[in-house]
Coordinates of C-alpha atoms in Angstrom, one line a residue:
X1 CA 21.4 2.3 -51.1
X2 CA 18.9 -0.6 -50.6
X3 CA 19.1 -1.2 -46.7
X4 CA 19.9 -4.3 -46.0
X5 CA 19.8 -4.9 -41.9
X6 CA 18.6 -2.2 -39.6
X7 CA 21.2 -2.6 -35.7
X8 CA 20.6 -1.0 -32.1
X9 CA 23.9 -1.1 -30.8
X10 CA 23.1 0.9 -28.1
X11 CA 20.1 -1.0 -26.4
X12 CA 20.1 -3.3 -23.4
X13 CA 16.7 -4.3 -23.6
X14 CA 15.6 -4.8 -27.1
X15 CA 15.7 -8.3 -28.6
X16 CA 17.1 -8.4 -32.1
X17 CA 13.4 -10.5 -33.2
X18 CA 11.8 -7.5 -32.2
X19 CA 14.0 -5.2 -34.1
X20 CA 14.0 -7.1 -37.4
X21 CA 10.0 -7.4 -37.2
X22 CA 9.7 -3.7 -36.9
X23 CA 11.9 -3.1 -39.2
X24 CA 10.0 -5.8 -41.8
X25 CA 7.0 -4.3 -41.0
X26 CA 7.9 -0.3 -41.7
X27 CA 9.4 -0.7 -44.8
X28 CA 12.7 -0.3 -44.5
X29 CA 14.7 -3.9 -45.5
X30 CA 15.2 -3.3 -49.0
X31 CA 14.8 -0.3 -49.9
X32 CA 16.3 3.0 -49.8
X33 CA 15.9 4.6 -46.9
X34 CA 13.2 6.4 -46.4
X35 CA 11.9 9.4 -43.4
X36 CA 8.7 8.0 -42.9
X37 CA 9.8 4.1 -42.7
X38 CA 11.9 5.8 -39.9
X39 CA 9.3 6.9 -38.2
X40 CA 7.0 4.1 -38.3
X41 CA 10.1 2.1 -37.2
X42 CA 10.5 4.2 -33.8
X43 CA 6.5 4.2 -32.9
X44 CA 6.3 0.7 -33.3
X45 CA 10.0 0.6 -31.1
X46 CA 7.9 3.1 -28.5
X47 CA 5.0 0.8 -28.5
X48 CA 6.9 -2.0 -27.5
X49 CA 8.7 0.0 -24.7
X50 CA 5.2 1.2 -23.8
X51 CA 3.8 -2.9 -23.5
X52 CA 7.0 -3.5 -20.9
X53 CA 6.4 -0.6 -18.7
X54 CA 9.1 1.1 -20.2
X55 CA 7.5 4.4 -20.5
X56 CA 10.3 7.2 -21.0
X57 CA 12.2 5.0 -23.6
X58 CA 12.6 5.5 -26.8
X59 CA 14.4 5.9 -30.3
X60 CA 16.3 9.2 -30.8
X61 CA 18.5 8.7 -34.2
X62 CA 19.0 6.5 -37.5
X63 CA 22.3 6.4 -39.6
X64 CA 22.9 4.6 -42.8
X65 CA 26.1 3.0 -42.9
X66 CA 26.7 2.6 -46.3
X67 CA 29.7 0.3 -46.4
X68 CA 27.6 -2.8 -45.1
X69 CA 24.3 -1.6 -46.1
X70 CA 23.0 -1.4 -42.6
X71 CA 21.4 1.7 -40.7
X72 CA 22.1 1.9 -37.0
X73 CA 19.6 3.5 -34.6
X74 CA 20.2 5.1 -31.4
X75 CA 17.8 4.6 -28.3
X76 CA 17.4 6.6 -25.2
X77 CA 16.8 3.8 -22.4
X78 CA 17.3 5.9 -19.0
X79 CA 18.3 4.1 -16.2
X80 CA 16.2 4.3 -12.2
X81 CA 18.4 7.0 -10.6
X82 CA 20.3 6.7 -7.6
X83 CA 16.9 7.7 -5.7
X84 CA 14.1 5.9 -7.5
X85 CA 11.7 7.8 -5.7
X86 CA 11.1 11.4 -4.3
X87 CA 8.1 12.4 -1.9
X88 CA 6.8 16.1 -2.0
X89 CA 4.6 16.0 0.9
X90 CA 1.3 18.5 1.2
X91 CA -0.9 19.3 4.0
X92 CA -4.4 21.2 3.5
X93 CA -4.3 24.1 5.0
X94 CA -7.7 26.4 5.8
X95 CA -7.7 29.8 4.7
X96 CA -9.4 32.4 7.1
X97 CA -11.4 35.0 5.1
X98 CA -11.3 37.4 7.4
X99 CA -7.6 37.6 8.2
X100 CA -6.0 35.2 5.4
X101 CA -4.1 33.0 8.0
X102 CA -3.4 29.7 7.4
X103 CA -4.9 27.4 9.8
X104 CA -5.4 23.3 10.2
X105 CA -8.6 22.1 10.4
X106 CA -9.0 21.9 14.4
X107 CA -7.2 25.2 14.9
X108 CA -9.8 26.5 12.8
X109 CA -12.5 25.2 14.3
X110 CA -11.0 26.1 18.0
X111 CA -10.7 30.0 16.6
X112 CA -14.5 29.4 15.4
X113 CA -15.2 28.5 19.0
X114 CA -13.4 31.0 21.0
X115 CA -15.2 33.4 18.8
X116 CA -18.7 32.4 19.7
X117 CA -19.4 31.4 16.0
X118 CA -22.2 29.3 14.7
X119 CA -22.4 26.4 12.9
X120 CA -18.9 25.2 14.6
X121 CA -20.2 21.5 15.0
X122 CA -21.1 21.5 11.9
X123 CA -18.3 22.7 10.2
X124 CA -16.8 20.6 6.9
X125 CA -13.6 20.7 4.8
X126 CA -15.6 20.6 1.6
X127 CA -17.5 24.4 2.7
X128 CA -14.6 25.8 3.8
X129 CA -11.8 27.5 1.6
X130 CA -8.7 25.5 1.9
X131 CA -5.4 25.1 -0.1
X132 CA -2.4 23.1 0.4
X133 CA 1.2 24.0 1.7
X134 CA 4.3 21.9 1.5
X135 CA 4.7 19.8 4.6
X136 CA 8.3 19.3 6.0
X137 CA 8.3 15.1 6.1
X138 CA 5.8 12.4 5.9
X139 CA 5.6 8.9 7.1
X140 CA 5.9 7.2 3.9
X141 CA 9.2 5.4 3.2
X142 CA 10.2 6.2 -0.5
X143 CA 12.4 3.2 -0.1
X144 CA 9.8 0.9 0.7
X145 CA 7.6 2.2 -2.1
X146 CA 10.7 1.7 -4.2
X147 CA 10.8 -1.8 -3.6
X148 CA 7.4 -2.4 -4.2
X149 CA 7.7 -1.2 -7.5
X150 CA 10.7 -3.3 -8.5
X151 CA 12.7 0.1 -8.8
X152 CA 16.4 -0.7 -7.9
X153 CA 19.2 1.8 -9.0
X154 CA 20.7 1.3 -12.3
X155 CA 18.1 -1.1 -13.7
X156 CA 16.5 0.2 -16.5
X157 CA 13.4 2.8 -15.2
X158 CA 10.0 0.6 -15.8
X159 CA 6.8 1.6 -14.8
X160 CA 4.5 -0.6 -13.7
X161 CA 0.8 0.4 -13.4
X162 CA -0.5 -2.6 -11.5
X163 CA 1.9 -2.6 -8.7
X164 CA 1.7 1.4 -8.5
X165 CA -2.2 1.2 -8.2
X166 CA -2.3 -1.6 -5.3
X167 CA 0.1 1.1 -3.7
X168 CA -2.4 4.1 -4.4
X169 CA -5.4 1.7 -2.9
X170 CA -3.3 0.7 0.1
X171 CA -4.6 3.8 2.0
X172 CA -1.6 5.2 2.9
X173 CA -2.3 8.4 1.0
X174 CA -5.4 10.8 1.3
X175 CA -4.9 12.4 -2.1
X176 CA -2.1 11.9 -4.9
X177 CA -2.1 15.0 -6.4
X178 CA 0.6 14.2 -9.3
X179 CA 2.6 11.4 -10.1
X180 CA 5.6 12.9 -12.8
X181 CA 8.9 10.8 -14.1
X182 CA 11.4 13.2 -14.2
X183 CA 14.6 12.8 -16.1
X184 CA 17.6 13.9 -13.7
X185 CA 20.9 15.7 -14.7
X186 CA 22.6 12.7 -14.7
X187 CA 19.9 11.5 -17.5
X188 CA 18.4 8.8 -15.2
X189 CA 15.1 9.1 -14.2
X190 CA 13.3 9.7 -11.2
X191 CA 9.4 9.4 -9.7
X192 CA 8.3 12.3 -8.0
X193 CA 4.8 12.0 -6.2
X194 CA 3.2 15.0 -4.7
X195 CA 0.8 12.9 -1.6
X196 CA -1.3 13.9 0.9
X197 CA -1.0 11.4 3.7
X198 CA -4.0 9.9 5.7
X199 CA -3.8 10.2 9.4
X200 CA -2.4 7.4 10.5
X201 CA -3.7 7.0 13.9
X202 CA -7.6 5.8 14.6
X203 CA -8.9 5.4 18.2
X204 CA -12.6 3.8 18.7
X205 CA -14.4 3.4 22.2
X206 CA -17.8 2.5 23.2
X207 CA -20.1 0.1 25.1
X208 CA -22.4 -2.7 23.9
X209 CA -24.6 -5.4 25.5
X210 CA -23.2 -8.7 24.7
X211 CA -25.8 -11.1 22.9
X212 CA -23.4 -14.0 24.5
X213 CA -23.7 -12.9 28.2
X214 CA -26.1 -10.7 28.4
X215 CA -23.6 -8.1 30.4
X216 CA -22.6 -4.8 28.8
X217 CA -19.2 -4.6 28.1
X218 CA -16.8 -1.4 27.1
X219 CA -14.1 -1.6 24.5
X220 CA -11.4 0.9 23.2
X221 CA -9.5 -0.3 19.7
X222 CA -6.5 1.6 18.5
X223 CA -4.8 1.7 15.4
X224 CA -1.8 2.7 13.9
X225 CA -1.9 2.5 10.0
X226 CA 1.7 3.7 8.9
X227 CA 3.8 2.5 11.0
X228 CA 7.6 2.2 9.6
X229 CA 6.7 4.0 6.3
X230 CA 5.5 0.8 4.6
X231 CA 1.6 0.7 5.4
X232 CA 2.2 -1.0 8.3
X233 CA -0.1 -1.3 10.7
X234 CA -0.2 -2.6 14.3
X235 CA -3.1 -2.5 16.8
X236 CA -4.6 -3.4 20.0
X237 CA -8.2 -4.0 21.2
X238 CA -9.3 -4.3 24.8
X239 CA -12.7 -5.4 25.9
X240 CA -14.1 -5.9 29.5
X241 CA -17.7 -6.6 30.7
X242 CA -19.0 -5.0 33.6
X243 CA -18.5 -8.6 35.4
X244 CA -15.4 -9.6 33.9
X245 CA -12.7 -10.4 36.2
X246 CA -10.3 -9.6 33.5
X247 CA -10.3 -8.2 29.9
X248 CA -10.2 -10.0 26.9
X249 CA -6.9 -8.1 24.5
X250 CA -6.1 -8.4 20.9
X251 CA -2.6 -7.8 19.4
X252 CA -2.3 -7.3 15.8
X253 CA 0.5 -6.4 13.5
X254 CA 0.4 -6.9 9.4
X255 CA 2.8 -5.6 6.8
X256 CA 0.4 -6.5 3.5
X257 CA 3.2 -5.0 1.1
X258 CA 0.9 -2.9 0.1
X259 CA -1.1 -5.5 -1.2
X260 CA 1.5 -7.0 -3.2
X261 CA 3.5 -10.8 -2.6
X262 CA 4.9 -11.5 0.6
X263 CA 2.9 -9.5 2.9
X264 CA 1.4 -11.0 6.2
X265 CA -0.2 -10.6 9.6
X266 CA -0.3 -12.4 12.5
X267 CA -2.8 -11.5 15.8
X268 CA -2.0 -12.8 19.5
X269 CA -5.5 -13.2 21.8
X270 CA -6.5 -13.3 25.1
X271 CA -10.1 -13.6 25.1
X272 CA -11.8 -14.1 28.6
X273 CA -15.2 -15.5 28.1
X274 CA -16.0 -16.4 31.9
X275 CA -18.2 -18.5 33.8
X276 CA -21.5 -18.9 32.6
X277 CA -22.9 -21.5 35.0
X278 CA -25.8 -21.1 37.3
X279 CA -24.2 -20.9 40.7
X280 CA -27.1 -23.5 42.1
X281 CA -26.5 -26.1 39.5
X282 CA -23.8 -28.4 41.3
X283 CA -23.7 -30.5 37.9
X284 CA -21.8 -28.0 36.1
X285 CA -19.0 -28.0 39.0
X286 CA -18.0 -31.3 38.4
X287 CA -14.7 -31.8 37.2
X288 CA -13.8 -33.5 34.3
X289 CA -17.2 -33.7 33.2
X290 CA -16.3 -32.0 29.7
X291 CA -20.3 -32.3 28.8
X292 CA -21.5 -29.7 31.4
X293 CA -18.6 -27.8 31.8
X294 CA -17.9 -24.3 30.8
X295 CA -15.2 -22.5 28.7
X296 CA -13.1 -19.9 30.8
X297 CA -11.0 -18.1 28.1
X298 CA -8.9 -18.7 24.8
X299 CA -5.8 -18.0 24.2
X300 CA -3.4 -18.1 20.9
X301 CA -2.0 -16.7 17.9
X302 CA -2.8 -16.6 14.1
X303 CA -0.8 -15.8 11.6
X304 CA -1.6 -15.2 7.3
X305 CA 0.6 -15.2 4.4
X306 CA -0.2 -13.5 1.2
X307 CA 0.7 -15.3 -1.5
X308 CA 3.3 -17.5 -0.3
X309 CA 3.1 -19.1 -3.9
X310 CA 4.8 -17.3 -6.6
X311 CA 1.7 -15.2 -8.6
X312 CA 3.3 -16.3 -11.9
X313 CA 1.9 -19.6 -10.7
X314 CA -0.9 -19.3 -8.9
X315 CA -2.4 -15.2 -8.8
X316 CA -4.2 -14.6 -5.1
X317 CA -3.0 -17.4 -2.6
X318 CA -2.6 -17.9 1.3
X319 CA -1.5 -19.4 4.1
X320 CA -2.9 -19.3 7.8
X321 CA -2.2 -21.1 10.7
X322 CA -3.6 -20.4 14.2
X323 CA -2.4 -22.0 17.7
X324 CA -4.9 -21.4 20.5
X325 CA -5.6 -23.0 24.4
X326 CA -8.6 -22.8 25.8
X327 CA -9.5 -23.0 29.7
X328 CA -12.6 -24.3 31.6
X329 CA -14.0 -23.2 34.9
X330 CA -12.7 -26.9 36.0
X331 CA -9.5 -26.2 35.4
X332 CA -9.5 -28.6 31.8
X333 CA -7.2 -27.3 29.2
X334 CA -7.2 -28.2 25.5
X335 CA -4.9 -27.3 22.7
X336 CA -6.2 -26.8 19.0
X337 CA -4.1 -25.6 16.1

């Protein structure tokens, strides 16, 4: 029988132009069918799934119906499951060689310690025999990460490799150690990720001499990377010179979206800059005389958009916007934004 029109009833994504070209193109209009037309019909079916981020579809069956000279194939097109995305958390663990215990990094290093050992300051992950155990939770959201894939329940399961490696780069994760779509009983499918998570918490002190003043000045900046699961991260930065009659403070907070649309970050300041007058030179007290007098502090807010402008449009864009007063030793104030 000389095949006439080749059908997917079954699919939801495939458009029919697609179908007859492959079709066309393996052979199989007009002509008896044939096994190896079939398969050249399903890897070109595959490679088009493959092009859409469609990665665990495919083409499972052909049957000739005979009666209207068509043959009907059957395609496997799994749906995201109820869970798009499943964590396995890890933690690397330290392996005593003299007792086989299990130990993190610092309790390590304390038992090093205690013990009078040498070469404790010195001591690194990479020269020390390690392995990873299964950690109860982590911070990361798989929710979050669902989203930022475009993974929603019941949508057909598409992977998409640019979105999944600004997530990787985000820094969220210390190692990925596997990445595997799974299909589930149900015969949707599922991402499991097996992470290990950074540390999410960075503190920094020190003390510099100010090229501005002159004075040296101590400052302690904390960080906390992962907030609410999505790579948030919020932070504060206080900094007081030894003359200062108050500090100067930074508040940040930014949820990038893992460096995907829609992210942003905004910063509130309260930077005290002082008075940098001689105190003999009378000329600089005057008021309102805006040519010898001197800034006090600055105070605002800033806040950044990333790409406020659909990418389809324009790729990489954003928006700022920044609000700030500033305050002389006069007592002049002046709003700029």
């Amino acid at each position: 029988t000389k095949i006439e029109a080749v059908v997917v009833p079954n699919s939801t994504v495939l458009p029919k132009d697609v179908v007859d070209i492959a079709a066309r193109r393996a052979g199989m209009i007009g002509r008896p069918l044939q096994p190896n037309a079939v398969q050249e019909f399903a890897a070109a079916i595959k490679r088009y799934y493959q092009r859409q981020g469609l990665i665990l579809h495919s083409v499972t069956n052909a049957m000739i119906q005979p009666a209207d000279k068509t043959v009907q194939i059957t395609v496997e097109e799994p749906k995201v499951f109820e869970q798009p995305i499943q964590f396995i958390f890890l933690k690397q663990m330290v392996v005593d060689e003299e007792s086989g215990n299990l130990m993190s990094f610092k309790q390590y290093r304390d038992y090093r310690k205690r013990r009078n050992a040498r070469g404790v300051k010195s001591l690194s992950k990479s020269d020390l025999n390690t392995t990873y155990v299964t950690s109860p939770d982590g911070r990361i959201s798989s929710e979050k990460v669902a989203k930022a894939m475009n993974l929603q329940s019941g949508k057909d399961f598409r992977w998409d490799e640019r979105r999944w490696g600004s997530i990787a780069r985000s820094g969220v994760f210390r190692n990925i150690l596997g990445i595997n779509p799974t299909r589930m009983p149900d015969g949707n499918a599922q991402i499991q990720i097996v992470v290990e998570e950074s540390p999410p918490r960075n503190l920094e002190y020190g003390a510099t001499k100010s090229l501005y003043t002159g004075g040296w000045e101590g400052e302690v900046d904390f960080q906390h990377s992962n907030l609410l699961g999505g790579g948030e991260t919020v932070g504060v930065t206080v900094k007081r010179g030894a003359k200062d009659v108050e500090p100067s403070v930074r508040l940040r907070y930014a949820d990038e979206k893992f460096g995907l649309e829609r992210g942003y970050a905004f910063e509130v300041f309260s930077d005290f800059i002082g008075d940098q007058a001689e105190k003999g030179d009378e000329r600089e007290r005057e008021v309102n005389d805006y040519d010898h007098d001197n800034l006090l502090d600055r105070k605002g807010v800033m806040v950044k958009l990333r790409n406020p402008i659909d990418p389809n449009i324009i790729q990489h864009s954003t928006l700022s916007a920044s609000v700030e007063r500033t305050s002389t030793t006069n007592g002049q104030h002046e709003r700029v934004g």
